[in-house]
Structure formats: structure tokens, C-alpha cells
Short mmCIF file of C-alpha atoms in Angstrom, two decimals:
data_model
loop_
_atom_site.label_atom_id
_atom_site.label_comp_id
_atom_site.label_asym_id
_atom_site.label_seq_id
_atom_site.Cartn_x
_atom_site.Cartn_y
_atom_site.Cartn_z
CA MET L 49 -23.15 19.36 2.10
CA VAL L 50 -19.60 20.36 1.18
CA PRO L 51 -17.41 17.39 0.21
CA THR L 52 -14.22 16.85 2.15
CA VAL L 53 -10.86 15.48 1.20
CA PHE L 54 -11.79 12.15 2.82
CA ASP L 55 -15.20 11.63 1.16
CA LEU L 56 -13.96 9.09 -1.35
CA ASP L 57 -12.85 6.53 1.24
CA ALA L 58 -15.40 3.88 0.19
CA ASP L 59 -14.38 4.32 -3.45
CA VAL L 60 -10.73 3.86 -2.50
CA GLU L 61 -11.47 0.60 -0.72
CA SER L 62 -13.63 -0.65 -3.60
CA ALA L 63 -10.82 0.11 -6.05
CA VAL L 64 -8.23 -1.82 -3.99
CA VAL L 65 -10.56 -4.81 -3.79
CA ALA L 66 -11.34 -4.60 -7.52
CA ALA L 67 -7.63 -4.46 -8.35
CA VAL L 68 -7.22 -7.89 -6.75
CA ARG L 69 -10.52 -9.50 -7.73
CA ASP L 70 -10.65 -8.19 -11.30
CA ARG L 71 -7.01 -8.77 -12.17
CA ALA L 72 -6.13 -10.04 -15.62
CA PRO L 73 -6.05 -13.81 -16.13
CA GLY L 74 -2.63 -15.09 -15.17
CA GLN L 75 -1.70 -11.90 -13.29
CA SER L 76 -0.61 -12.52 -9.71
CA VAL L 77 -2.39 -10.85 -6.84
CA LEU L 78 0.75 -8.90 -5.93
CA HIS L 79 1.31 -7.67 -9.49
CA ALA L 80 -2.29 -6.47 -9.66
CA LEU L 81 -1.94 -4.75 -6.30
CA ARG L 82 1.40 -3.24 -7.33
CA ASP L 83 -0.01 -1.87 -10.58
CA HIS L 84 -2.99 -0.39 -8.76
CA MET L 85 -0.80 1.23 -6.10
CA VAL L 86 1.63 2.65 -8.66
CA HIS L 87 -1.21 4.19 -10.65
CA THR L 88 -3.25 5.50 -7.74
CA ARG L 89 -1.10 6.01 -4.66
CA THR L 90 2.10 7.32 -6.24
CA ALA L 91 0.38 9.45 -8.87
CA VAL L 92 -0.72 12.05 -6.32
CA ARG L 93 0.67 15.41 -7.26
CA THR L 94 2.68 16.69 -4.33
CA ASP L 95 1.98 20.29 -5.40
CA ASP L 96 -1.80 19.76 -5.23
CA PRO L 97 -3.20 22.20 -2.61
CA THR L 98 -5.21 19.45 -0.89
CA PHE L 99 -2.16 17.19 -0.67
CA VAL L 100 -0.05 20.07 0.68
CA LEU L 101 -2.70 20.89 3.30
CA VAL L 102 -2.99 17.29 4.48
CA GLU L 103 0.75 16.63 4.50
CA SER L 104 1.57 19.90 6.28
CA THR L 105 -1.03 19.45 9.02
CA PRO L 106 -0.03 16.69 11.46
CA ALA L 107 -3.59 15.96 12.57
CA LEU L 108 -4.83 15.66 8.97
CA ARG L 109 -1.81 13.60 7.93
CA ASP L 110 -2.38 11.18 10.82
CA TYR L 111 -6.09 11.01 10.06
CA ALA L 112 -5.42 10.31 6.36
CA ARG L 113 -3.02 7.52 7.31
CA ARG L 114 -5.55 5.97 9.69
CA MET L 115 -8.24 6.20 7.00
CA TRP L 116 -5.95 4.46 4.49
CA LEU L 117 -4.93 1.72 6.93
CA ARG L 118 -8.60 1.02 7.72
CA HIS L 119 -8.63 -0.95 4.48
CA GLU L 120 -6.32 -3.60 5.95
CA GLU L 121 -9.09 -5.96 7.04
CA THR L 122 -10.92 -5.77 3.71
CA LEU L 123 -7.70 -6.16 1.72
CA ALA L 124 -6.66 -9.12 3.89
CA ALA L 125 -10.04 -10.79 3.31
CA THR L 126 -9.73 -10.21 -0.43
CA LEU L 127 -6.19 -11.60 -0.49
CA ALA L 128 -7.30 -14.60 1.59
CA GLU L 129 -10.14 -15.28 -0.82
CA ALA L 130 -7.76 -15.11 -3.78
CA ALA L 131 -5.28 -17.46 -2.08
CA GLY L 132 -7.81 -19.85 -0.55
CA LEU L 133 -6.69 -18.98 2.98
CA ALA L 134 -8.58 -18.04 6.13
CA PRO L 135 -9.25 -14.27 6.32
CA ASP L 136 -7.41 -14.07 9.64
CA ALA L 137 -4.33 -15.96 8.43
CA SER L 138 -1.25 -14.07 9.55
CA ALA L 139 0.23 -14.24 6.04
CA VAL L 140 -2.62 -12.30 4.47
CA THR L 141 -2.95 -9.90 7.37
CA GLY L 142 0.78 -9.15 7.20
CA LEU L 143 0.76 -8.81 3.43
CA ALA L 144 -2.20 -6.41 3.57
CA ARG L 145 -0.52 -4.30 6.26
CA PHE L 146 2.83 -4.16 4.47
CA ALA L 147 1.21 -3.37 1.12
CA LEU L 148 -0.81 -0.53 2.64
CA GLU L 149 2.28 0.93 4.30
CA ALA L 150 4.26 0.90 1.04
CA PRO L 151 2.73 4.07 -0.49
CA SER L 152 3.91 6.30 2.36
CA ILE L 153 7.45 4.97 1.93
CA ALA L 154 7.22 5.35 -1.84
CA ARG L 155 5.92 8.93 -1.73
CA ALA L 156 8.91 9.95 0.38
CA SER L 157 11.37 8.63 -2.21
CA GLU L 158 12.84 10.33 -5.26
CA ASP L 159 11.09 7.88 -7.60
CA PRO L 160 7.77 6.80 -6.02
CA PRO L 161 6.63 4.42 -8.79
CA ARG L 162 9.98 2.59 -8.80
CA THR L 163 10.04 2.44 -5.01
CA MET L 164 6.49 1.05 -4.97
CA ARG L 165 7.50 -1.63 -7.47
CA ASP L 166 10.61 -2.46 -5.43
CA LEU L 167 8.63 -2.74 -2.19
CA LEU L 168 5.98 -5.00 -3.71
CA ALA L 169 8.71 -7.10 -5.34
CA LEU L 170 10.25 -7.48 -1.91
CA LEU L 171 6.93 -8.71 -0.57
CA GLU L 172 6.62 -11.11 -3.47
CA GLY L 173 10.17 -12.46 -3.35
CA GLY L 174 10.75 -12.22 0.35
CA TRP L 175 13.90 -11.34 2.23
CA ALA L 176 15.78 -14.26 0.68
CA THR L 177 16.25 -12.18 -2.47
CA THR L 178 17.88 -9.22 -0.72
CA PRO L 179 21.44 -8.45 0.31
CA LEU L 180 20.15 -8.53 3.89
CA ALA L 181 19.59 -12.27 3.61
CA ARG L 182 23.01 -12.88 2.14
CA GLY L 183 25.06 -10.72 4.46
CA GLY L 184 22.82 -9.30 7.11
CA ASP L 185 23.46 -11.97 9.74
CA ARG L 186 26.29 -10.68 11.91
CA SER L 187 26.27 -13.67 14.24
CA GLY L 188 28.16 -15.87 11.79
CA GLN L 189 25.43 -18.50 12.13
CA GLY L 190 23.83 -17.89 8.71
CA GLY L 191 20.13 -17.46 7.96
#
């Protein structure tokens, strides 16, 4: 059987789970996830023929995105376990979804590793740390 570009999906999910479960003592879940994403999801060479094929073919690009986002439930369960929350808690489901969306935003930037770090920092610190929280409310009512 000829391997395909999507054959390593189970390995990808195992690596995301391991990044959270096997993090260094004292390292937060988000820092472990950030480090994993920076090293694995932003390190893809954009001149790699497989990457070029997938990114230039809408059906393959959509399929790759769906394959990546399939890990949301497993990541949410892993995050819930680490935080002592229910696996269906909206906080862990949202965090898993946002974290899995971050690589596509990062890859489109001029500095993917920095963008990935910024996005995960935003998830960690929340909107309260951004200029949007300080000046984004146009109603005059405050946040």
C-alpha cells in the first residue's frame, strides 16, 4: 500500500495529547501546547512539494483542515483531565478549538512561530490583556 499525506493522523493526535500529558513539571498546559505547536505546526516547509500540493488544491486543503480539527474532542478531553474539568466543559472545548485553529492563522503570517506564541498567549491571558479590551468598546459603557 502506498502511504498518503494523511497517513500519520493518529501519530499527530498522539503527539498533541503527549505534549499536554507529558509536559515538564511546573509547565502550564498552554505553554506545553504552545511549544508543541510552534515546533510541529509552524515548522512545515512551505516549499515542500506535499505542502504545496495540499495548499494549492482546495479539496485537499479542506480535507487536511478537517483531519486536523478532528483532534478537538481528544484535545478537549486531555485538557479537561489536566484541569480537573468535565470533558464537555465549554471552556476546554473552546480552548481546544481555538488552539487547533491557531496554526492556520500562524502559517499565513510573516513570522509563524511568533504568531503562534502570540495566539496562545492571548488564549492564556484572555482578551483583558489586549488593546481590544481597553479601547474596543465603542458604546461608551466599558467592558
